PDB file of C-alpha atoms in Angstrom:
ATOM      1  CA  MET A1468     -17.656   8.663  -1.118  1.00  0.00           C
ATOM      2  CA  SER A1469     -14.054   7.906  -1.960  1.00  0.00           C
ATOM      3  CA  LYS A1470     -12.751   4.375  -1.711  1.00  0.00           C
ATOM      4  CA  VAL A1471     -10.715   3.483   1.381  1.00  0.00           C
ATOM      5  CA  ILE A1472      -8.975   0.113   1.673  1.00  0.00           C
ATOM      6  CA  GLU A1473      -8.545  -1.782   4.939  1.00  0.00           C
ATOM      7  CA  GLY A1474      -5.035  -2.833   5.890  1.00  0.00           C
ATOM      8  CA  LEU A1475      -3.299   0.257   4.519  1.00  0.00           C
ATOM      9  CA  TYR A1476      -1.889   3.190   6.459  1.00  0.00           C
ATOM     10  CA  TYR A1477      -2.979   6.749   5.663  1.00  0.00           C
ATOM     11  CA  SER A1478      -1.511  10.217   6.214  1.00  0.00           C
ATOM     12  CA  GLU A1479      -3.300  13.530   6.763  1.00  0.00           C
ATOM     13  CA  SER A1480      -1.794  14.725   3.465  1.00  0.00           C
ATOM     14  CA  HIS A1481      -3.723  11.924   1.664  1.00  0.00           C
ATOM     15  CA  GLU A1482      -0.916   9.498   0.908  1.00  0.00           C
ATOM     16  CA  PHE A1483      -1.278   5.798   1.611  1.00  0.00           C
ATOM     17  CA  ILE A1484       1.308   3.126   2.277  1.00  0.00           C
ATOM     18  CA  ARG A1485       0.865  -0.605   1.761  1.00  0.00           C
ATOM     19  CA  VAL A1486       3.461  -2.489   3.782  1.00  0.00           C
ATOM     20  CA  GLU A1487       4.929  -5.796   2.600  1.00  0.00           C
ATOM     21  CA  GLY A1488       7.721  -6.995   4.866  1.00  0.00           C
ATOM     22  CA  ASP A1489      10.389  -4.271   5.063  1.00  0.00           C
ATOM     23  CA  PHE A1490       8.997  -2.420   2.057  1.00  0.00           C
ATOM     24  CA  GLY A1491       6.220   0.095   1.618  1.00  0.00           C
ATOM     25  CA  PHE A1492       4.363   1.069  -1.542  1.00  0.00           C
ATOM     26  CA  VAL A1493       3.447   4.767  -1.326  1.00  0.00           C
ATOM     27  CA  GLY A1494       0.827   6.518  -3.415  1.00  0.00           C
ATOM     28  CA  ILE A1495      -2.031   8.974  -3.245  1.00  0.00           C
ATOM     29  CA  THR A1496      -5.460   8.017  -1.981  1.00  0.00           C
ATOM     30  CA  ASP A1497      -8.658   7.826  -3.972  1.00  0.00           C
ATOM     31  CA  TYR A1498      -9.799  10.936  -2.069  1.00  0.00           C
ATOM     32  CA  ALA A1499      -6.694  12.804  -3.270  1.00  0.00           C
ATOM     33  CA  GLN A1500      -7.065  11.842  -6.921  1.00  0.00           C
ATOM     34  CA  HIS A1501     -10.747  12.932  -6.846  1.00  0.00           C
ATOM     35  CA  ALA A1502      -9.753  16.281  -5.318  1.00  0.00           C
ATOM     36  CA  LEU A1503      -7.000  16.811  -7.894  1.00  0.00           C
ATOM     37  CA  GLY A1504      -9.001  15.908 -10.973  1.00  0.00           C
ATOM     38  CA  ASN A1505      -7.306  14.675 -14.153  1.00  0.00           C
ATOM     39  CA  VAL A1506      -3.659  13.938 -13.329  1.00  0.00           C
ATOM     40  CA  VAL A1507      -1.287  15.045 -16.111  1.00  0.00           C
ATOM     41  CA  TYR A1508       2.164  14.622 -14.547  1.00  0.00           C
ATOM     42  CA  VAL A1509       3.843  12.839 -11.623  1.00  0.00           C
ATOM     43  CA  ASP A1510       7.214  14.090 -10.352  1.00  0.00           C
ATOM     44  CA  MET A1511       8.976  11.180  -8.644  1.00  0.00           C
ATOM     45  CA  PRO A1512      12.336  10.824  -6.881  1.00  0.00           C
ATOM     46  CA  ASP A1513      15.121   8.642  -8.226  1.00  0.00           C
ATOM     47  CA  VAL A1514      15.921   5.111  -7.085  1.00  0.00           C
ATOM     48  CA  ASP A1515      18.329   5.218  -4.101  1.00  0.00           C
ATOM     49  CA  ASP A1516      17.004   8.634  -2.995  1.00  0.00           C
ATOM     50  CA  GLU A1517      16.227   8.913   0.708  1.00  0.00           C
ATOM     51  CA  VAL A1518      12.739   9.978   1.780  1.00  0.00           C
ATOM     52  CA  VAL A1519      11.907  11.326   5.219  1.00  0.00           C
ATOM     53  CA  ALA A1520       8.560  11.005   7.007  1.00  0.00           C
ATOM     54  CA  GLY A1521       6.655  14.289   6.771  1.00  0.00           C
ATOM     55  CA  GLU A1522       8.841  15.704   3.996  1.00  0.00           C
ATOM     56  CA  GLU A1523       8.159  16.237   0.296  1.00  0.00           C
ATOM     57  CA  PHE A1524       9.354  13.587  -2.162  1.00  0.00           C
ATOM     58  CA  GLY A1525       7.689  14.697  -5.382  1.00  0.00           C
ATOM     59  CA  ALA A1526       4.513  16.196  -6.774  1.00  0.00           C
ATOM     60  CA  VAL A1527       1.365  15.344  -8.680  1.00  0.00           C
ATOM     61  CA  GLU A1528       0.074  17.824 -11.240  1.00  0.00           C
ATOM     62  CA  SER A1529      -3.470  17.877 -12.539  1.00  0.00           C
ATOM     63  CA  VAL A1530      -5.382  20.165 -14.864  1.00  0.00           C
ATOM     64  CA  LYS A1531      -6.634  21.968 -11.724  1.00  0.00           C
ATOM     65  CA  ALA A1532      -3.644  22.087  -9.387  1.00  0.00           C
ATOM     66  CA  ALA A1533      -0.243  20.795  -8.355  1.00  0.00           C
ATOM     67  CA  SER A1534       0.119  19.017  -5.049  1.00  0.00           C
ATOM     68  CA  ASP A1535       3.280  18.064  -3.186  1.00  0.00           C
ATOM     69  CA  LEU A1536       3.718  14.436  -2.245  1.00  0.00           C
ATOM     70  CA  ILE A1537       4.605  14.025   1.434  1.00  0.00           C
ATOM     71  CA  SER A1538       6.289  10.805   2.500  1.00  0.00           C
ATOM     72  CA  PRO A1539       4.422   8.945   5.253  1.00  0.00           C
ATOM     73  CA  VAL A1540       7.632   7.088   6.221  1.00  0.00           C
ATOM     74  CA  SER A1541      11.412   7.344   6.073  1.00  0.00           C
ATOM     75  CA  GLY A1542      13.557   5.074   3.959  1.00  0.00           C
ATOM     76  CA  THR A1543      15.295   4.477   0.650  1.00  0.00           C
ATOM     77  CA  VAL A1544      13.478   4.515  -2.691  1.00  0.00           C
ATOM     78  CA  VAL A1545      14.048   1.094  -4.268  1.00  0.00           C
ATOM     79  CA  GLU A1546      11.636   1.458  -7.188  1.00  0.00           C
ATOM     80  CA  VAL A1547       9.495   4.091  -8.899  1.00  0.00           C
ATOM     81  CA  ASN A1548       6.361   3.325 -10.869  1.00  0.00           C
ATOM     82  CA  GLU A1549       7.691   4.078 -14.346  1.00  0.00           C
ATOM     83  CA  ALA A1550       4.269   3.457 -15.908  1.00  0.00           C
ATOM     84  CA  LEU A1551       3.249   6.844 -14.487  1.00  0.00           C
ATOM     85  CA  ASP A1552       5.846   8.603 -16.689  1.00  0.00           C
ATOM     86  CA  ASP A1553       3.805   7.795 -19.788  1.00  0.00           C
ATOM     87  CA  LYS A1554       0.380   7.398 -18.194  1.00  0.00           C
ATOM     88  CA  PRO A1555      -0.034   9.651 -15.141  1.00  0.00           C
ATOM     89  CA  GLU A1556      -3.811   9.248 -15.549  1.00  0.00           C
ATOM     90  CA  LEU A1557      -3.440   5.741 -14.078  1.00  0.00           C
ATOM     91  CA  LEU A1558      -3.722   7.499 -10.696  1.00  0.00           C
ATOM     92  CA  ASN A1559      -7.254   8.540 -11.648  1.00  0.00           C
ATOM     93  CA  LYS A1560      -8.190   5.046 -12.858  1.00  0.00           C
ATOM     94  CA  ASP A1561      -7.131   3.325  -9.623  1.00  0.00           C
ATOM     95  CA  ALA A1562      -5.086   5.318  -7.127  1.00  0.00           C
ATOM     96  CA  PHE A1563      -4.494   2.302  -4.867  1.00  0.00           C
ATOM     97  CA  GLU A1564      -3.282  -0.047  -7.624  1.00  0.00           C
ATOM     98  CA  ASN A1565      -0.935   2.568  -9.060  1.00  0.00           C
ATOM     99  CA  TRP A1566       1.525   3.300  -6.271  1.00  0.00           C
ATOM    100  CA  ILE A1567       4.166   5.966  -6.912  1.00  0.00           C
ATOM    101  CA  ILE A1568       7.277   4.764  -5.057  1.00  0.00           C
ATOM    102  CA  LYS A1569       8.442   1.610  -3.302  1.00  0.00           C
ATOM    103  CA  VAL A1570      10.488   2.362  -0.194  1.00  0.00           C
ATOM    104  CA  GLN A1571      12.708   0.188   1.986  1.00  0.00           C
ATOM    105  CA  LEU A1572      11.505   1.244   5.447  1.00  0.00           C
ATOM    106  CA  SER A1573      14.155   2.534   7.834  1.00  0.00           C
ATOM    107  CA  ASP A1574      11.881   2.724  10.901  1.00  0.00           C
ATOM    108  CA  LYS A1575       8.674   0.684  10.984  1.00  0.00           C
ATOM    109  CA  SER A1576       7.581   2.410  14.217  1.00  0.00           C
ATOM    110  CA  GLU A1577       6.754   5.486  12.067  1.00  0.00           C
ATOM    111  CA  LEU A1578       3.697   3.562  10.879  1.00  0.00           C
ATOM    112  CA  ASP A1579       2.226   4.130  14.346  1.00  0.00           C
ATOM    113  CA  ASN A1580       1.857   7.838  13.455  1.00  0.00           C
ATOM    114  CA  LEU A1581      -0.466   7.073  10.530  1.00  0.00           C
ATOM    115  CA  MET A1582      -4.207   6.417  10.389  1.00  0.00           C
ATOM    116  CA  ASP A1583      -5.961   3.144   9.697  1.00  0.00           C
ATOM    117  CA  ALA A1584      -8.835   2.964   7.197  1.00  0.00           C
ATOM    118  CA  LYS A1585     -11.545   3.840   9.754  1.00  0.00           C
ATOM    119  CA  ALA A1586      -9.647   6.846  11.124  1.00  0.00           C
ATOM    120  CA  TYR A1587      -8.887   8.062   7.588  1.00  0.00           C
ATOM    121  CA  GLU A1588     -12.560   7.813   6.574  1.00  0.00           C
ATOM    122  CA  GLU A1589     -13.491   9.900   9.610  1.00  0.00           C
ATOM    123  CA  PHE A1590     -10.705  12.394   8.787  1.00  0.00           C
ATOM    124  CA  CYS A1591     -11.961  12.788   5.199  1.00  0.00           C
ATOM    125  CA  ALA A1592     -15.559  13.240   6.353  1.00  0.00           C
ATOM    126  CA  LYS A1593     -14.640  16.361   8.348  1.00  0.00           C
TER     127      LYS A1593
END
């Protein structure tokens, strides 16, 4: 069973967001990194790029497949996890520790459209 962390928000496309104040740290879930296999490349947006809930903001490539990253929220990218440029495999080591982008949230009510840990576990079990 993949790891799911309480207190995070989850999307049906297997991204998570950890909210701290007006900022959200977005990454892929443990379930997603298991499904992808060994991650070899992460395509990330640039700082100051706008992301829109439900729209693509990058991609993760593994030895098995490439998968689009879908933003769970709208906002402005304020930071990207540059460690993933050199070590994309960090997503396999700990998907939740190694977020992909940090976003300044433009509409916190969008979080209401996401799943909590229990709902995400049930979603993944289907």
